[in-house]
Amino acid sequence: MSWRAEHSQRLVALFVLGCLLFSVTLLTLFDRGATVFGVPLLYAYLFGAWMLLVALMALVVERSDQR
């Protein structure tokens, strides 16, 4: 398998992961009155999930540039 195909498959997998992380069903689990360090739990989850996706995309893109 070529590195471009592998790169594309990983980006598609990250897209699917993002769709799952930001699905309404999962978001309702975090829509509570609780807080994390003073930040509402939903906002903390949204920021953490977004940060995770950005970091994973950076890893995928940087690894493909090294080849």
N, CA, C and O atoms as a CHARMM CRD file, in Angstrom:
* protein
*
  268
    1    1 MET  N      0.84400  -1.16600   0.00000 PROA 1      0.00000
    2    1 MET  CA     0.00000   0.00000   0.00000 PROA 1      0.00000
    3    1 MET  C      0.89400   1.23600   0.00000 PROA 1      0.00000
    4    1 MET  O      1.87300   1.29500   0.74400 PROA 1      0.00000
    5    2 SER  N      0.56800   2.20400  -0.81600 PROA 2      0.00000
    6    2 SER  CA     1.38000   3.40800  -0.89900 PROA 2      0.00000
    7    2 SER  C      1.16100   4.27800   0.33600 PROA 2      0.00000
    8    2 SER  O      0.14800   4.16400   1.02700 PROA 2      0.00000
    9    3 TRP  N      2.12800   5.14400   0.59200 PROA 3      0.00000
   10    3 TRP  CA     2.02000   5.98600   1.78700 PROA 3      0.00000
   11    3 TRP  C      0.90000   6.99300   1.64600 PROA 3      0.00000
   12    3 TRP  O      0.34500   7.42700   2.65500 PROA 3      0.00000
   13    4 ARG  N      0.54600   7.38300   0.42700 PROA 4      0.00000
   14    4 ARG  CA    -0.57600   8.31300   0.23500 PROA 4      0.00000
   15    4 ARG  C     -1.89900   7.65400   0.59500 PROA 4      0.00000
   16    4 ARG  O     -2.76200   8.28800   1.20100 PROA 4      0.00000
   17    5 ALA  N     -2.06100   6.40600   0.23100 PROA 5      0.00000
   18    5 ALA  CA    -3.28700   5.69100   0.58200 PROA 5      0.00000
   19    5 ALA  C     -3.38600   5.50700   2.09200 PROA 5      0.00000
   20    5 ALA  O     -4.45800   5.65900   2.67600 PROA 5      0.00000
   21    6 GLU  N     -2.27300   5.18200   2.71000 PROA 6      0.00000
   22    6 GLU  CA    -2.25900   5.02500   4.16400 PROA 6      0.00000
   23    6 GLU  C     -2.55500   6.35800   4.85500 PROA 6      0.00000
   24    6 GLU  O     -3.29400   6.40000   5.83800 PROA 6      0.00000
   25    7 HSD  N     -1.98700   7.42400   4.35000 PROA 7      0.00000
   26    7 HSD  CA    -2.22100   8.76600   4.87700 PROA 7      0.00000
   27    7 HSD  C     -3.69800   9.13100   4.75400 PROA 7      0.00000
   28    7 HSD  O     -4.29200   9.65700   5.69600 PROA 7      0.00000
   29    8 SER  N     -4.27800   8.85700   3.61200 PROA 8      0.00000
   30    8 SER  CA    -5.69100   9.16000   3.38800 PROA 8      0.00000
   31    8 SER  C     -6.59000   8.34500   4.30700 PROA 8      0.00000
   32    8 SER  O     -7.56900   8.86600   4.84100 PROA 8      0.00000
   33    9 GLN  N     -6.26500   7.08100   4.49200 PROA 9      0.00000
   34    9 GLN  CA    -7.06900   6.23400   5.37100 PROA 9      0.00000
   35    9 GLN  C     -7.01600   6.72100   6.81300 PROA 9      0.00000
   36    9 GLN  O     -8.02800   6.68100   7.51300 PROA 9      0.00000
   37   10 ARG  N     -5.88000   7.16800   7.25700 PROA 10     0.00000
   38   10 ARG  CA    -5.76600   7.67500   8.61600 PROA 10     0.00000
   39   10 ARG  C     -6.55300   8.96500   8.79400 PROA 10     0.00000
   40   10 ARG  O     -7.17700   9.16800   9.83500 PROA 10     0.00000
   41   11 LEU  N     -6.53300   9.83500   7.79600 PROA 11     0.00000
   42   11 LEU  CA    -7.31300  11.06600   7.88900 PROA 11     0.00000
   43   11 LEU  C     -8.80900  10.77900   7.87500 PROA 11     0.00000
   44   11 LEU  O     -9.57000  11.44300   8.57800 PROA 11     0.00000
   45   12 VAL  N     -9.23800   9.80800   7.09200 PROA 12     0.00000
   46   12 VAL  CA   -10.64900   9.41900   7.08600 PROA 12     0.00000
   47   12 VAL  C    -11.03600   8.83200   8.43800 PROA 12     0.00000
   48   12 VAL  O    -12.12700   9.10200   8.94000 PROA 12     0.00000
   49   13 ALA  N    -10.16100   8.03800   9.02600 PROA 13     0.00000
   50   13 ALA  CA   -10.42700   7.47700  10.34900 PROA 13     0.00000
   51   13 ALA  C    -10.53800   8.58800  11.39400 PROA 13     0.00000
   52   13 ALA  O    -11.38100   8.50200  12.28800 PROA 13     0.00000
   53   14 LEU  N     -9.71700   9.61700  11.30300 PROA 14     0.00000
   54   14 LEU  CA    -9.82300  10.75100  12.21900 PROA 14     0.00000
   55   14 LEU  C    -11.12100  11.51500  12.01700 PROA 14     0.00000
   56   14 LEU  O    -11.70900  11.99900  12.98500 PROA 14     0.00000
   57   15 PHE  N    -11.57000  11.62900  10.79000 PROA 15     0.00000
   58   15 PHE  CA   -12.84800  12.27400  10.50800 PROA 15     0.00000
   59   15 PHE  C    -13.99300  11.50300  11.16100 PROA 15     0.00000
   60   15 PHE  O    -14.88400  12.09300  11.77200 PROA 15     0.00000
   61   16 VAL  N    -13.95700  10.18700  11.02600 PROA 16     0.00000
   62   16 VAL  CA   -14.99700   9.35500  11.64300 PROA 16     0.00000
   63   16 VAL  C    -14.93300   9.48000  13.16600 PROA 16     0.00000
   64   16 VAL  O    -15.97000   9.57200  13.82300 PROA 16     0.00000
   65   17 LEU  N    -13.72900   9.48400  13.72700 PROA 17     0.00000
   66   17 LEU  CA   -13.58000   9.67000  15.16700 PROA 17     0.00000
   67   17 LEU  C    -14.16100  11.01400  15.59300 PROA 17     0.00000
   68   17 LEU  O    -14.83300  11.09700  16.62000 PROA 17     0.00000
   69   18 GLY  N    -13.91200  12.05800  14.82000 PROA 18     0.00000
   70   18 GLY  CA   -14.47600  13.37300  15.12200 PROA 18     0.00000
   71   18 GLY  C    -15.99000  13.36900  15.07400 PROA 18     0.00000
   72   18 GLY  O    -16.64400  13.98300  15.91700 PROA 18     0.00000
   73   19 CYS  N    -16.54900  12.68200  14.09700 PROA 19     0.00000
   74   19 CYS  CA   -18.01000  12.58400  14.01400 PROA 19     0.00000
   75   19 CYS  C    -18.57800  11.86600  15.23300 PROA 19     0.00000
   76   19 CYS  O    -19.63300  12.24100  15.74500 PROA 19     0.00000
   77   20 LEU  N    -17.88000  10.84000  15.69300 PROA 20     0.00000
   78   20 LEU  CA   -18.33800  10.12100  16.88200 PROA 20     0.00000
   79   20 LEU  C    -18.18700  10.96800  18.14500 PROA 20     0.00000
   80   20 LEU  O    -19.08200  10.99500  18.98900 PROA 20     0.00000
   81   21 LEU  N    -17.05800  11.65600  18.27100 PROA 21     0.00000
   82   21 LEU  CA   -16.82500  12.46300  19.46500 PROA 21     0.00000
   83   21 LEU  C    -17.80800  13.61700  19.59300 PROA 21     0.00000
   84   21 LEU  O    -18.16000  14.01300  20.70400 PROA 21     0.00000
   85   22 PHE  N    -18.25300  14.15800  18.46700 PROA 22     0.00000
   86   22 PHE  CA   -19.15600  15.30500  18.49500 PROA 22     0.00000
   87   22 PHE  C    -20.59500  14.93200  18.15300 PROA 22     0.00000
   88   22 PHE  O    -21.39300  15.80000  17.79900 PROA 22     0.00000
   89   23 SER  N    -20.92800  13.65400  18.25600 PROA 23     0.00000
   90   23 SER  CA   -22.30800  13.24100  18.01600 PROA 23     0.00000
   91   23 SER  C    -23.18700  13.69300  19.17900 PROA 23     0.00000
   92   23 SER  O    -22.72500  13.81400  20.31300 PROA 23     0.00000
   93   24 VAL  N    -24.43800  13.93400  18.88200 PROA 24     0.00000
   94   24 VAL  CA   -25.37800  14.42500  19.89000 PROA 24     0.00000
   95   24 VAL  C    -25.52200  13.42400  21.02700 PROA 24     0.00000
   96   24 VAL  O    -25.64400  13.81800  22.18700 PROA 24     0.00000
   97   25 THR  N    -25.50800  12.16300  20.71400 PROA 25     0.00000
   98   25 THR  CA   -25.66000  11.13000  21.74200 PROA 25     0.00000
   99   25 THR  C    -24.54300  11.20800  22.77700 PROA 25     0.00000
  100   25 THR  O    -24.80200  11.13000  23.97700 PROA 25     0.00000
  101   26 LEU  N    -23.32800  11.35900  22.32600 PROA 26     0.00000
  102   26 LEU  CA   -22.20500  11.43900  23.25200 PROA 26     0.00000
  103   26 LEU  C    -22.16400  12.78400  23.97300 PROA 26     0.00000
  104   26 LEU  O    -21.79500  12.85100  25.14500 PROA 26     0.00000
  105   27 LEU  N    -22.54100  13.85000  23.27700 PROA 27     0.00000
  106   27 LEU  CA   -22.53300  15.16900  23.90700 PROA 27     0.00000
  107   27 LEU  C    -23.53600  15.26100  25.05000 PROA 27     0.00000
  108   27 LEU  O    -23.29200  15.96200  26.03200 PROA 27     0.00000
  109   28 THR  N    -24.66200  14.55800  24.93200 PROA 28     0.00000
  110   28 THR  CA   -25.65200  14.61200  26.01100 PROA 28     0.00000
  111   28 THR  C    -25.13200  13.95700  27.29000 PROA 28     0.00000
  112   28 THR  O    -25.60500  14.28300  28.37900 PROA 28     0.00000
  113   29 LEU  N    -24.17500  13.04800  27.18000 PROA 29     0.00000
  114   29 LEU  CA   -23.58600  12.45100  28.37800 PROA 29     0.00000
  115   29 LEU  C    -22.82500  13.48100  29.20900 PROA 29     0.00000
  116   29 LEU  O    -22.74400  13.35500  30.43100 PROA 29     0.00000
  117   30 PHE  N    -22.27300  14.48800  28.55800 PROA 30     0.00000
  118   30 PHE  CA   -21.45800  15.49000  29.23900 PROA 30     0.00000
  119   30 PHE  C    -22.23000  16.76700  29.54400 PROA 30     0.00000
  120   30 PHE  O    -21.66700  17.70000  30.11800 PROA 30     0.00000
  121   31 ASP  N    -23.49900  16.82900  29.17500 PROA 31     0.00000
  122   31 ASP  CA   -24.31500  18.01200  29.41800 PROA 31     0.00000
  123   31 ASP  C    -24.92900  17.92100  30.81300 PROA 31     0.00000
  124   31 ASP  O    -26.12900  17.69600  30.96600 PROA 31     0.00000
  125   32 ARG  N    -24.09200  18.09800  31.81500 PROA 32     0.00000
  126   32 ARG  CA   -24.49800  18.01600  33.21800 PROA 32     0.00000
  127   32 ARG  C    -24.12300  19.32100  33.90300 PROA 32     0.00000
  128   32 ARG  O    -23.46800  20.17800  33.31000 PROA 32     0.00000
  129   33 GLY  N    -24.53400  19.46300  35.13600 PROA 33     0.00000
  130   33 GLY  CA   -24.21600  20.66600  35.89300 PROA 33     0.00000
  131   33 GLY  C    -22.83800  20.63900  36.52200 PROA 33     0.00000
  132   33 GLY  O    -22.46600  21.59100  37.20700 PROA 33     0.00000
  133   34 ALA  N    -22.07000  19.58700  36.31400 PROA 34     0.00000
  134   34 ALA  CA   -20.75300  19.45900  36.93400 PROA 34     0.00000
  135   34 ALA  C    -19.74900  20.40100  36.28000 PROA 34     0.00000
  136   34 ALA  O    -19.93600  20.86100  35.15300 PROA 34     0.00000
  137   35 THR  N    -18.69000  20.67000  37.01500 PROA 35     0.00000
  138   35 THR  CA   -17.62100  21.51600  36.49100 PROA 35     0.00000
  139   35 THR  C    -16.27400  20.82300  36.66000 PROA 35     0.00000
  140   35 THR  O    -16.09800  19.96600  37.52600 PROA 35     0.00000
  141   36 VAL  N    -15.34200  21.21100  35.82000 PROA 36     0.00000
  142   36 VAL  CA   -13.96200  20.73300  35.89200 PROA 36     0.00000
  143   36 VAL  C    -13.08700  21.97800  36.01400 PROA 36     0.00000
  144   36 VAL  O    -12.95500  22.74400  35.05900 PROA 36     0.00000
  145   37 PHE  N    -12.49300  22.17700  37.18500 PROA 37     0.00000
  146   37 PHE  CA   -11.69300  23.36700  37.45900 PROA 37     0.00000
  147   37 PHE  C    -12.48300  24.64900  37.18300 PROA 37     0.00000
  148   37 PHE  O    -11.92300  25.63800  36.71000 PROA 37     0.00000
  149   38 GLY  N    -13.76900  24.62700  37.47800 PROA 38     0.00000
  150   38 GLY  CA   -14.61600  25.79600  37.29400 PROA 38     0.00000
  151   38 GLY  C    -15.21200  25.93600  35.90400 PROA 38     0.00000
  152   38 GLY  O    -15.99600  26.85400  35.66500 PROA 38     0.00000
  153   39 VAL  N    -14.86500  25.06000  34.99400 PROA 39     0.00000
  154   39 VAL  CA   -15.37800  25.09600  33.62500 PROA 39     0.00000
  155   39 VAL  C    -16.47600  24.03500  33.51300 PROA 39     0.00000
  156   39 VAL  O    -16.29000  22.90400  33.96200 PROA 39     0.00000
  157   40 PRO  N    -17.61400  24.39100  32.91800 PROA 40     0.00000
  158   40 PRO  CA   -18.66100  23.37700  32.76000 PROA 40     0.00000
  159   40 PRO  C    -18.13700  22.14000  32.02900 PROA 40     0.00000
  160   40 PRO  O    -17.30800  22.24100  31.12500 PROA 40     0.00000
  161   41 LEU  N    -18.63000  20.98500  32.43300 PROA 41     0.00000
  162   41 LEU  CA   -18.14000  19.71200  31.90500 PROA 41     0.00000
  163   41 LEU  C    -18.27800  19.62000  30.39200 PROA 41     0.00000
  164   41 LEU  O    -17.37900  19.10700  29.72600 PROA 41     0.00000
  165   42 LEU  N    -19.37400  20.10200  29.83900 PROA 42     0.00000
  166   42 LEU  CA   -19.57600  20.03800  28.38300 PROA 42     0.00000
  167   42 LEU  C    -18.50500  20.83900  27.65200 PROA 42     0.00000
  168   42 LEU  O    -17.95800  20.37400  26.65200 PROA 42     0.00000
  169   43 TYR  N    -18.20200  22.03900  28.14300 PROA 43     0.00000
  170   43 TYR  CA   -17.18600  22.87100  27.48900 PROA 43     0.00000
  171   43 TYR  C    -15.80400  22.23500  27.59300 PROA 43     0.00000
  172   43 TYR  O    -15.02400  22.26500  26.64100 PROA 43     0.00000
  173   44 ALA  N    -15.51000  21.66400  28.75000 PROA 44     0.00000
  174   44 ALA  CA   -14.22100  20.98900  28.92900 PROA 44     0.00000
  175   44 ALA  C    -14.10600  19.80100  27.97700 PROA 44     0.00000
  176   44 ALA  O    -13.04600  19.57300  27.39500 PROA 44     0.00000
  177   45 TYR  N    -15.19600  19.03900  27.81600 PROA 45     0.00000
  178   45 TYR  CA   -15.18200  17.89800  26.89300 PROA 45     0.00000
  179   45 TYR  C    -14.98700  18.37800  25.45400 PROA 45     0.00000
  180   45 TYR  O    -14.16600  17.82400  24.72300 PROA 45     0.00000
  181   46 LEU  N    -15.72700  19.39400  25.05000 PROA 46     0.00000
  182   46 LEU  CA   -15.61600  19.89600  23.67600 PROA 46     0.00000
  183   46 LEU  C    -14.19600  20.36500  23.38000 PROA 46     0.00000
  184   46 LEU  O    -13.64100  20.04700  22.32800 PROA 46     0.00000
  185   47 PHE  N    -13.60900  21.11800  24.30200 PROA 47     0.00000
  186   47 PHE  CA   -12.24500  21.59900  24.08800 PROA 47     0.00000
  187   47 PHE  C    -11.25500  20.44000  24.07300 PROA 47     0.00000
  188   47 PHE  O    -10.35300  20.40900  23.23700 PROA 47     0.00000
  189   48 GLY  N    -11.41600  19.48600  24.99200 PROA 48     0.00000
  190   48 GLY  CA   -10.50100  18.34400  25.04500 PROA 48     0.00000
  191   48 GLY  C    -10.58500  17.47200  23.80200 PROA 48     0.00000
  192   48 GLY  O     -9.56000  17.02500  23.28500 PROA 48     0.00000
  193   49 ALA  N    -11.79800  17.22500  23.32000 PROA 49     0.00000
  194   49 ALA  CA   -11.97100  16.41000  22.11000 PROA 49     0.00000
  195   49 ALA  C    -11.40700  17.12700  20.88700 PROA 49     0.00000
  196   49 ALA  O    -10.78200  16.50900  20.02500 PROA 49     0.00000
  197   50 TRP  N    -11.63500  18.43300  20.82200 PROA 50     0.00000
  198   50 TRP  CA   -11.09800  19.21400  19.70600 PROA 50     0.00000
  199   50 TRP  C     -9.57200  19.20100  19.73400 PROA 50     0.00000
  200   50 TRP  O     -8.92200  19.02500  18.70400 PROA 50     0.00000
  201   51 MET  N     -9.00700  19.39100  20.93400 PROA 51     0.00000
  202   51 MET  CA    -7.55200  19.39000  21.07900 PROA 51     0.00000
  203   51 MET  C     -6.96700  18.02900  20.69500 PROA 51     0.00000
  204   51 MET  O     -5.92200  17.96500  20.04800 PROA 51     0.00000
  205   52 LEU  N     -7.63000  16.95000  21.08700 PROA 52     0.00000
  206   52 LEU  CA    -7.17800  15.60600  20.73300 PROA 52     0.00000
  207   52 LEU  C     -7.17300  15.41000  19.21800 PROA 52     0.00000
  208   52 LEU  O     -6.20700  14.88400  18.66400 PROA 52     0.00000
  209   53 LEU  N     -8.24100  15.82700  18.54900 PROA 53     0.00000
  210   53 LEU  CA    -8.29900  15.67500  17.09100 PROA 53     0.00000
  211   53 LEU  C     -7.21700  16.49000  16.38600 PROA 53     0.00000
  212   53 LEU  O     -6.60700  16.01300  15.42900 PROA 53     0.00000
  213   54 VAL  N     -6.97900  17.69900  16.84700 PROA 54     0.00000
  214   54 VAL  CA    -5.94000  18.53400  16.23400 PROA 54     0.00000
  215   54 VAL  C     -4.56000  17.88800  16.41300 PROA 54     0.00000
  216   54 VAL  O     -3.75500  17.86100  15.48200 PROA 54     0.00000
  217   55 ALA  N     -4.29900  17.37400  17.60700 PROA 55     0.00000
  218   55 ALA  CA    -3.01100  16.72800  17.86600 PROA 55     0.00000
  219   55 ALA  C     -2.83600  15.47300  17.01000 PROA 55     0.00000
  220   55 ALA  O     -1.75800  15.23700  16.46500 PROA 55     0.00000
  221   56 LEU  N     -3.88500  14.67700  16.89400 PROA 56     0.00000
  222   56 LEU  CA    -3.79000  13.46100  16.07100 PROA 56     0.00000
  223   56 LEU  C     -3.61100  13.80000  14.59600 PROA 56     0.00000
  224   56 LEU  O     -2.85600  13.12500  13.89600 PROA 56     0.00000
  225   57 MET  N     -4.29500  14.83800  14.11400 PROA 57     0.00000
  226   57 MET  CA    -4.11700  15.24200  12.72200 PROA 57     0.00000
  227   57 MET  C     -2.70000  15.74500  12.48400 PROA 57     0.00000
  228   57 MET  O     -2.11600  15.47400  11.43500 PROA 57     0.00000
  229   58 ALA  N     -2.14500  16.47100  13.44100 PROA 58     0.00000
  230   58 ALA  CA    -0.77600  16.94700  13.30500 PROA 58     0.00000
  231   58 ALA  C      0.19200  15.77400  13.23000 PROA 58     0.00000
  232   58 ALA  O      1.13400  15.79800  12.43700 PROA 58     0.00000
  233   59 LEU  N     -0.03000  14.74900  14.04500 PROA 59     0.00000
  234   59 LEU  CA     0.82700  13.56000  13.98300 PROA 59     0.00000
  235   59 LEU  C      0.74300  12.87400  12.62800 PROA 59     0.00000
  236   59 LEU  O      1.76500  12.48600  12.06000 PROA 59     0.00000
  237   60 VAL  N     -0.46400  12.72300  12.11100 PROA 60     0.00000
  238   60 VAL  CA    -0.64200  12.05000  10.81800 PROA 60     0.00000
  239   60 VAL  C      0.03500  12.84300   9.70500 PROA 60     0.00000
  240   60 VAL  O      0.72500  12.27200   8.86100 PROA 60     0.00000
  241   61 VAL  N     -0.16100  14.14600   9.70400 PROA 61     0.00000
  242   61 VAL  CA     0.41200  14.97700   8.63500 PROA 61     0.00000
  243   61 VAL  C      1.93000  15.04000   8.75700 PROA 61     0.00000
  244   61 VAL  O      2.62600  14.95900   7.74400 PROA 61     0.00000
  245   62 GLU  N      2.46000  15.18300   9.96600 PROA 62     0.00000
  246   62 GLU  CA     3.91000  15.24600  10.13900 PROA 62     0.00000
  247   62 GLU  C      4.58500  13.92500   9.76900 PROA 62     0.00000
  248   62 GLU  O      5.65800  13.92500   9.16600 PROA 62     0.00000
  249   63 ARG  N      3.97100  12.82000  10.12100 PROA 63     0.00000
  250   63 ARG  CA     4.56000  11.52900   9.75800 PROA 63     0.00000
  251   63 ARG  C      4.57400  11.33100   8.25000 PROA 63     0.00000
  252   63 ARG  O      5.50200  10.72600   7.71200 PROA 63     0.00000
  253   64 SER  N      3.55200  11.83600   7.56100 PROA 64     0.00000
  254   64 SER  CA     3.52300  11.65600   6.10800 PROA 64     0.00000
  255   64 SER  C      4.55900  12.54800   5.44700 PROA 64     0.00000
  256   64 SER  O      5.06900  12.20300   4.38100 PROA 64     0.00000
  257   65 ASP  N      4.88600  13.69300   6.05300 PROA 65     0.00000
  258   65 ASP  CA     5.90800  14.57200   5.49200 PROA 65     0.00000
  259   65 ASP  C      7.31000  13.99700   5.63500 PROA 65     0.00000
  260   65 ASP  O      8.19600  14.31700   4.84200 PROA 65     0.00000
  261   66 GLN  N      7.51900  13.15200   6.63600 PROA 66     0.00000
  262   66 GLN  CA     8.83800  12.57700   6.87600 PROA 66     0.00000
  263   66 GLN  C      9.17300  11.45800   5.90800 PROA 66     0.00000
  264   66 GLN  O     10.34700  11.12800   5.74000 PROA 66     0.00000
  265   67 ARG  N      8.20000  10.87900   5.28300 PROA 67     0.00000
  266   67 ARG  CA     8.45900   9.76400   4.36500 PROA 67     0.00000
  267   67 ARG  C      8.92500  10.21200   3.05300 PROA 67     0.00000
  268   67 ARG  O      9.18400   9.38800   2.17600 PROA 67     0.00000
